[in-house]
Tab-separated table of C-alpha atoms in Angstrom:
chain	number	residue	atom	x	y	z
A	211	LEU	CA	31.042	-124.963	-23.250
A	212	TYR	CA	26.730	-123.081	-22.531
A	213	THR	CA	24.916	-124.716	-19.700
A	214	ALA	CA	22.127	-126.636	-21.345
A	215	PRO	CA	18.605	-125.135	-19.955
A	216	ASP	CA	17.639	-128.825	-18.386
A	217	SER	CA	21.307	-129.230	-16.361
A	218	CYS	CA	22.937	-128.100	-13.618
A	219	GLU	CA	26.093	-127.764	-14.794
A	220	GLY	CA	28.080	-124.395	-13.998
A	221	ARG	CA	23.646	-123.008	-12.219
A	222	CYS	CA	24.545	-124.459	-8.556
A	223	GLY	CA	22.726	-121.567	-6.048
A	224	GLU	CA	21.202	-119.852	-9.497
A	225	PRO	CA	17.727	-117.936	-7.975
A	226	PHE	CA	15.041	-119.973	-8.901
A	227	ASN	CA	12.895	-118.323	-12.401
A	228	GLU	CA	10.000	-119.126	-13.178
A	229	GLU	CA	10.898	-119.266	-16.710
A	230	ASP	CA	13.262	-122.075	-16.367
A	231	GLU	CA	12.407	-125.523	-16.958
A	232	CYS	CA	14.379	-127.443	-14.471
A	233	HIS	CA	16.051	-124.770	-11.055
A	234	CYS	CA	19.403	-126.001	-9.165
A	235	HIS	CA	18.396	-123.265	-6.549
A	236	PRO	CA	19.178	-124.641	-2.482
A	237	GLU	CA	15.647	-125.506	-1.698
A	238	CYS	CA	14.490	-126.542	-4.941
A	239	GLU	CA	15.361	-130.531	-3.846
A	240	ALA	CA	12.665	-129.954	-1.003
A	241	GLU	CA	10.834	-127.927	-3.496
A	242	HIS	CA	10.964	-131.888	-6.246
A	243	ASN	CA	11.534	-129.045	-9.106
A	244	CYS	CA	15.032	-129.375	-9.471
A	245	CYS	CA	16.641	-130.728	-12.578
A	246	GLU	CA	17.816	-134.148	-13.125
A	247	ASP	CA	21.672	-133.763	-12.445
A	248	HIS	CA	21.795	-131.247	-9.353
A	249	GLU	CA	22.802	-133.844	-6.934
A	250	ARG	CA	25.611	-135.163	-9.885
A	251	HIS	CA	26.320	-131.162	-10.217
A	252	CYS	CA	25.577	-129.475	-6.453
A	253	GLY	CA	26.055	-131.921	-4.380
A	254	PRO	CA	28.532	-131.607	-1.462
A	255	ASP	CA	30.533	-133.604	-4.007
A	256	GLY	CA	30.053	-132.316	-7.018
A	257	PHE	CA	31.020	-131.424	-10.680
A	258	SER	CA	30.110	-127.777	-11.025
A	259	SER	CA	30.638	-124.929	-7.802
A	260	SER	CA	28.063	-122.497	-7.363
A	261	SER	CA	30.962	-119.523	-8.344
A	262	GLY	CA	31.043	-121.422	-11.827
A	263	SER	CA	26.839	-119.952	-11.973
A	264	ILE	CA	26.775	-116.392	-12.765
A	265	SER	CA	24.564	-114.734	-10.413
A	266	GLU	CA	21.705	-111.804	-11.401
A	267	GLN	CA	24.109	-109.377	-9.481
A	268	GLU	CA	26.718	-110.518	-12.025
A	269	LEU	CA	25.240	-109.991	-14.642
A	270	LEU	CA	24.268	-106.541	-13.864
A	271	GLU	CA	27.627	-105.049	-13.478
A	272	LEU	CA	29.152	-106.857	-16.357
A	273	SER	CA	26.792	-105.386	-19.003
A	274	GLU	CA	27.295	-102.519	-17.289
A	275	GLN	CA	31.330	-102.014	-17.461
A	276	LEU	CA	31.090	-103.831	-20.781
A	277	TYR	CA	28.828	-100.254	-21.416
A	278	GLY	CA	31.553	-98.497	-20.140
A	279	LEU	CA	34.638	-99.904	-21.921
A	280	ASP	CA	33.010	-99.163	-25.414
A	281	HIS	CA	34.890	-96.909	-26.279
A	282	ASN	CA	33.577	-97.350	-30.279
A	283	ARG	CA	31.102	-96.427	-29.684
A	284	ALA	CA	29.160	-92.649	-30.990
A	285	ARG	CA	29.269	-89.544	-29.529
A	286	PRO	CA	26.339	-87.226	-29.613
A	287	SER	CA	28.105	-85.750	-32.748
A	288	ASP	CA	28.353	-88.852	-34.944
A	289	ILE	CA	24.532	-89.248	-35.359
A	290	ALA	CA	21.433	-87.590	-35.392
A	291	LEU	CA	18.243	-89.030	-34.637
A	292	ASN	CA	14.943	-87.476	-36.742
A	293	PRO	CA	12.028	-89.878	-34.949
A	294	GLN	CA	8.980	-88.464	-35.688
A	295	HIS	CA	5.623	-90.801	-34.895
A	296	LEU	CA	5.880	-91.919	-31.559
A	297	ALA	CA	2.754	-95.479	-32.201
A	298	GLY	CA	1.141	-96.484	-29.677
A	299	PRO	CA	-0.081	-99.978	-28.871
A	300	ASP	CA	-3.040	-99.351	-32.026
A	301	GLU	CA	-0.461	-98.659	-34.670
A	302	THR	CA	2.119	-100.846	-33.902
A	303	GLY	CA	0.889	-103.024	-36.449
A	304	ASP	CA	-0.844	-101.143	-39.311
A	305	LYS	CA	1.608	-100.531	-41.992
A	306	GLN	CA	0.657	-96.923	-41.816
A	307	ASP	CA	4.194	-94.626	-42.348
A	308	ARG	CA	3.301	-91.845	-39.865
A	309	SER	CA	6.893	-90.446	-40.615
A	310	PRO	CA	8.629	-88.729	-44.313
A	311	GLN	CA	11.611	-88.461	-43.584
A	312	PRO	CA	14.336	-91.073	-42.835
A	313	LEU	CA	15.493	-91.672	-38.601
A	314	TYR	CA	19.526	-91.420	-39.527
A	315	LYS	CA	19.458	-86.918	-40.532
A	316	TYR	CA	22.932	-87.895	-40.410
A	317	VAL	CA	25.381	-90.432	-39.811
A	318	ASN	CA	29.211	-90.088	-39.099
A	319	GLU	CA	30.382	-92.525	-41.523
A	320	GLU	CA	34.471	-92.489	-40.400
A	321	LEU	CA	32.780	-94.509	-37.142
A	322	PHE	CA	33.927	-97.377	-40.625
A	323	SER	CA	36.223	-97.422	-41.168
A	324	LYS	CA	37.529	-98.958	-37.042
A	325	PRO	CA	38.760	-102.055	-37.747
A	326	THR	CA	35.886	-103.690	-35.226
A	327	TYR	CA	33.022	-101.378	-37.300
A	328	ALA	CA	34.893	-102.581	-41.121
A	329	SER	CA	34.977	-105.996	-40.929
A	330	PHE	CA	31.367	-105.962	-39.583
A	331	ILE	CA	30.542	-104.329	-42.593
A	332	LYS	CA	31.289	-106.067	-44.474
A	333	LEU	CA	29.407	-109.566	-43.711
A	334	LEU	CA	26.200	-107.836	-43.694
A	335	ASP	CA	26.384	-109.473	-47.366
A	336	ASN	CA	27.224	-113.000	-47.821
A	337	TYR	CA	23.532	-114.054	-47.052
A	338	GLN	CA	20.438	-114.792	-48.572
A	339	ARG	CA	17.550	-113.158	-46.452
A	340	ALA	CA	14.805	-115.864	-47.076
A	341	THR	CA	14.653	-118.665	-45.029
A	342	GLY	CA	14.170	-121.549	-45.938
A	343	ARG	CA	17.143	-121.684	-48.637
A	344	GLU	CA	21.039	-123.286	-47.396
A	345	GLU	CA	23.554	-120.393	-47.618
A	346	GLU	CA	26.399	-121.213	-49.283
A	347	VAL	CA	29.377	-119.870	-47.136
A	348	THR	CA	32.330	-119.197	-49.387
A	349	ALA	CA	36.180	-118.862	-48.244
A	350	GLU	CA	36.218	-114.926	-48.294
A	351	GLU	CA	32.699	-115.506	-46.312
A	352	LEU	CA	35.139	-117.460	-43.497
A	353	ARG	CA	37.998	-115.611	-44.303
A	354	GLU	CA	35.573	-112.601	-43.394
A	355	GLN	CA	34.478	-113.909	-40.513
A	356	GLU	CA	37.550	-115.145	-39.372
A	357	ARG	CA	39.120	-111.134	-39.172
A	358	PHE	CA	35.683	-109.789	-37.556
A	359	LEU	CA	36.554	-112.089	-34.409
A	360	GLU	CA	39.929	-110.469	-35.072
A	361	GLU	CA	39.366	-107.458	-33.968
A	362	VAL	CA	36.347	-107.202	-32.100
A	363	MET	CA	38.956	-109.975	-29.571
A	364	LYS	CA	40.973	-107.046	-29.401
A	365	THR	CA	38.882	-104.301	-28.195
A	366	GLU	CA	39.257	-104.415	-24.219
A	367	LEU	CA	35.801	-105.035	-23.901
A	368	MET	CA	35.727	-108.505	-25.509
A	369	LYS	CA	38.905	-109.255	-23.270
A	370	LYS	CA	37.527	-108.110	-20.226
A	371	LEU	CA	34.147	-109.796	-21.041
A	372	PHE	CA	36.111	-113.314	-21.822
A	373	VAL	CA	38.543	-112.513	-17.958
A	374	PHE	CA	35.596	-113.509	-16.542
A	375	LEU	CA	34.372	-116.345	-18.372
A	376	GLN	CA	37.168	-117.536	-17.640
A	377	GLY	CA	36.943	-116.779	-13.863
A	378	LYS	CA	33.117	-118.772	-13.907
A	379	ASN	CA	35.183	-122.700	-15.460
A	380	ARG	CA	33.792	-121.698	-18.362
A	381	TYR	CA	37.064	-121.021	-20.333
A	382	SER	CA	40.632	-122.376	-20.899
A	383	SER	CA	42.168	-120.402	-23.094
A	384	GLU	CA	41.438	-117.249	-25.162
A	385	GLN	CA	42.010	-119.918	-28.202
A	386	GLU	CA	39.158	-121.553	-26.651
A	387	PHE	CA	36.227	-118.612	-26.297
A	388	LEU	CA	37.040	-117.376	-29.371
A	389	GLN	CA	36.278	-121.219	-30.796
A	390	ASP	CA	32.904	-121.537	-29.037
A	391	LEU	CA	32.281	-117.207	-30.432
A	392	GLU	CA	33.067	-118.279	-33.935
A	393	GLN	CA	30.209	-121.622	-33.129
A	394	MET	CA	27.755	-119.596	-31.077
A	395	TRP	CA	27.415	-116.989	-33.757
A	396	PHE	CA	28.714	-117.864	-37.414
A	397	GLY	CA	27.609	-122.582	-37.260
A	398	LEU	CA	24.508	-122.793	-39.675
A	399	TYR	CA	21.076	-124.120	-38.295
A	400	SER	CA	17.766	-124.317	-39.736
A	401	ARG	CA	14.814	-122.172	-39.728
A	402	GLY	CA	12.776	-123.914	-42.251
A	403	ASP	CA	12.938	-126.839	-43.766
A	404	GLY	CA	15.827	-128.486	-42.589
A	405	GLU	CA	18.176	-126.583	-45.039
A	406	GLN	CA	21.089	-124.789	-42.323
A	407	ASP	CA	20.075	-121.174	-43.778
A	408	SER	CA	20.437	-119.380	-41.332
A	409	SER	CA	22.421	-118.666	-38.417
A	410	GLY	CA	23.454	-116.102	-34.763
A	411	PHE	CA	24.326	-113.319	-36.545
A	412	GLU	CA	22.728	-113.849	-39.668
A	413	HIS	CA	19.411	-112.891	-37.062
A	414	VAL	CA	20.243	-110.462	-34.762
A	415	PHE	CA	22.379	-108.205	-37.089
A	416	SER	CA	21.524	-108.894	-40.485
A	417	GLY	CA	18.047	-110.014	-40.804
A	418	GLU	CA	15.822	-112.247	-42.582
A	419	VAL	CA	12.171	-112.658	-44.584
A	420	LYS	CA	10.672	-115.546	-42.735
A	421	LYS	CA	6.982	-116.601	-43.388
A	422	GLY	CA	6.520	-113.074	-45.291
A	423	LYS	CA	7.869	-111.129	-42.036
A	424	VAL	CA	10.807	-109.147	-41.368
A	425	SER	CA	12.923	-111.705	-38.297
A	426	GLY	CA	15.794	-110.380	-36.285
A	427	PHE	CA	17.749	-107.322	-37.912
A	428	HIS	CA	18.445	-105.596	-34.566
A	429	ASN	CA	21.205	-103.582	-36.221
A	430	TRP	CA	21.708	-99.686	-35.720
A	431	ILE	CA	24.607	-99.999	-39.166
A	432	ARG	CA	22.633	-102.543	-40.722
A	433	PHE	CA	20.025	-100.287	-41.219
A	434	TYR	CA	21.380	-97.070	-41.330
A	435	LEU	CA	22.770	-97.668	-44.334
A	436	LEU	CA	20.070	-100.167	-46.922
A	437	GLU	CA	18.922	-96.319	-45.690
A	438	LYS	CA	20.663	-94.954	-47.479
A	439	GLN	CA	20.165	-97.143	-50.424
A	440	GLY	CA	16.342	-96.104	-50.026
A	441	VAL	CA	15.936	-100.104	-49.881
A	442	LEU	CA	15.217	-100.027	-46.516
A	443	ASN	CA	11.847	-97.222	-45.140
A	444	TYR	CA	11.444	-96.493	-41.527
A	445	PHE	CA	7.325	-96.024	-40.245
A	446	SER	CA	7.255	-94.913	-36.550
A	447	HIS	CA	8.967	-95.244	-33.306
A	448	ASN	CA	7.601	-97.195	-30.375
A	449	PHE	CA	10.155	-96.689	-27.489
A	450	ASN	CA	12.704	-94.189	-26.960
A	451	GLY	CA	15.138	-95.238	-24.388
A	452	PRO	CA	15.798	-92.583	-21.752
A	453	TRP	CA	19.327	-91.687	-22.205
A	454	ASP	CA	21.238	-89.211	-23.344
A	455	THR	CA	24.135	-90.865	-24.725
A	456	TYR	CA	24.457	-94.181	-26.771
A	457	PRO	CA	24.564	-96.781	-26.486
A	458	ASP	CA	20.857	-95.671	-26.838
A	459	VAL	CA	17.361	-97.994	-27.064
A	460	LEU	CA	15.033	-97.554	-30.172
A	461	GLY	CA	11.920	-99.642	-30.476
A	462	LEU	CA	10.639	-99.223	-34.477
A	463	GLN	CA	8.670	-100.672	-37.004
A	464	PHE	CA	9.486	-100.154	-40.863
A	465	SER	CA	9.477	-101.601	-44.087
A	466	TRP	CA	12.976	-103.420	-45.644
A	467	ASP	CA	12.183	-103.343	-49.485
A	468	GLY	CA	7.778	-104.621	-48.398
A	469	PHE	CA	8.953	-106.906	-45.597
A	470	TYR	CA	7.262	-105.751	-42.387
A	471	LYS	CA	8.360	-105.215	-39.193
A	472	GLU	CA	5.942	-104.959	-36.033
A	473	VAL	CA	8.557	-104.404	-33.623
A	474	GLY	CA	12.115	-103.992	-34.228
A	475	SER	CA	14.326	-102.353	-31.033
A	476	ALA	CA	17.822	-102.184	-31.622
A	477	PHE	CA	20.904	-100.222	-29.498
A	478	ILE	CA	21.707	-96.328	-31.727
A	479	GLY	CA	25.762	-95.920	-31.462
A	480	CYS	CA	26.914	-98.774	-30.252
A	481	SER	CA	29.939	-100.636	-31.481
A	482	PRO	CA	29.187	-103.761	-32.985
A	483	GLU	CA	31.764	-105.200	-30.372
A	484	PHE	CA	28.883	-104.461	-28.396
A	485	GLU	CA	26.289	-106.530	-29.053
A	486	PHE	CA	27.657	-109.004	-29.985
A	487	GLY	CA	30.116	-109.673	-26.400
A	488	LEU	CA	26.547	-108.653	-24.599
A	489	TYR	CA	23.753	-111.466	-25.920
A	490	SER	CA	27.007	-114.105	-26.221
A	491	LEU	CA	27.120	-113.846	-22.418
A	492	CYS	CA	23.302	-113.523	-22.269
A	493	PHE	CA	23.459	-117.339	-24.361
A	494	LEU	CA	26.100	-118.161	-22.092
A	495	ALA	CA	24.861	-117.430	-18.237
A	496	ARG	CA	20.941	-117.128	-18.896
A	497	PRO	CA	20.587	-120.625	-22.445
A	498	GLY	CA	17.273	-120.729	-23.164
A	499	ARG	CA	16.426	-118.935	-21.059
A	500	ALA	CA	14.268	-114.499	-20.538
């Protein structure tokens, strides 16, 4: 349902990107760098029409629309941050705690009673953070995954994303989209030693430890809850988004139970469905590519 990086399915007419393995733009034949199935999909009698590809402009416009539809995001009064030390490029890797205070001075936890937040938070304790250890998924955890997907799909933001993807011939029904989201985010795969030890959700939202370092872990709610428990220590930030509303972006350094994250980044103050929808869009529109 999503495009393989070595195929032109759904990519006909896509703009040239040097990071792509192969290309589907109109000049690729003259430049001899088309994907092998370019003619089959993009030729005059091809399977994929250019109307199924997603342009850079469409990505920009849709992501702004999703931002505008994030009705559950934090208001400025819901969060008070204390970013403290701004780390230079030579300081991000030295594991020095230059910020004695926590990052979060205040969070209005009434946010967490909203259905998408509440169902999201229930998922965070479902994972073993060490890679190489197989994940066991219980019946209760499966129910929690289904509940979260149900709740996000009720939001205007995710409905907007579905309608867009349906218009691009990616999905014929919301049920089909839901099944793909479930596999995309909760399907298990191996990060090490062949064990089914990871998933997209675990990596992005919950965080992992691989080879002694924190891997993934890009969610502000997870960060706040662990900092409040005293198992996460904020060190510094190396980037602070220029926005005066939420979601905002912060690049940051921290230690999680003694494991270090040299440069992490997070949308601060967005709802779970905003990140979930935006990252799903990126994965479906540009799989395997920046």
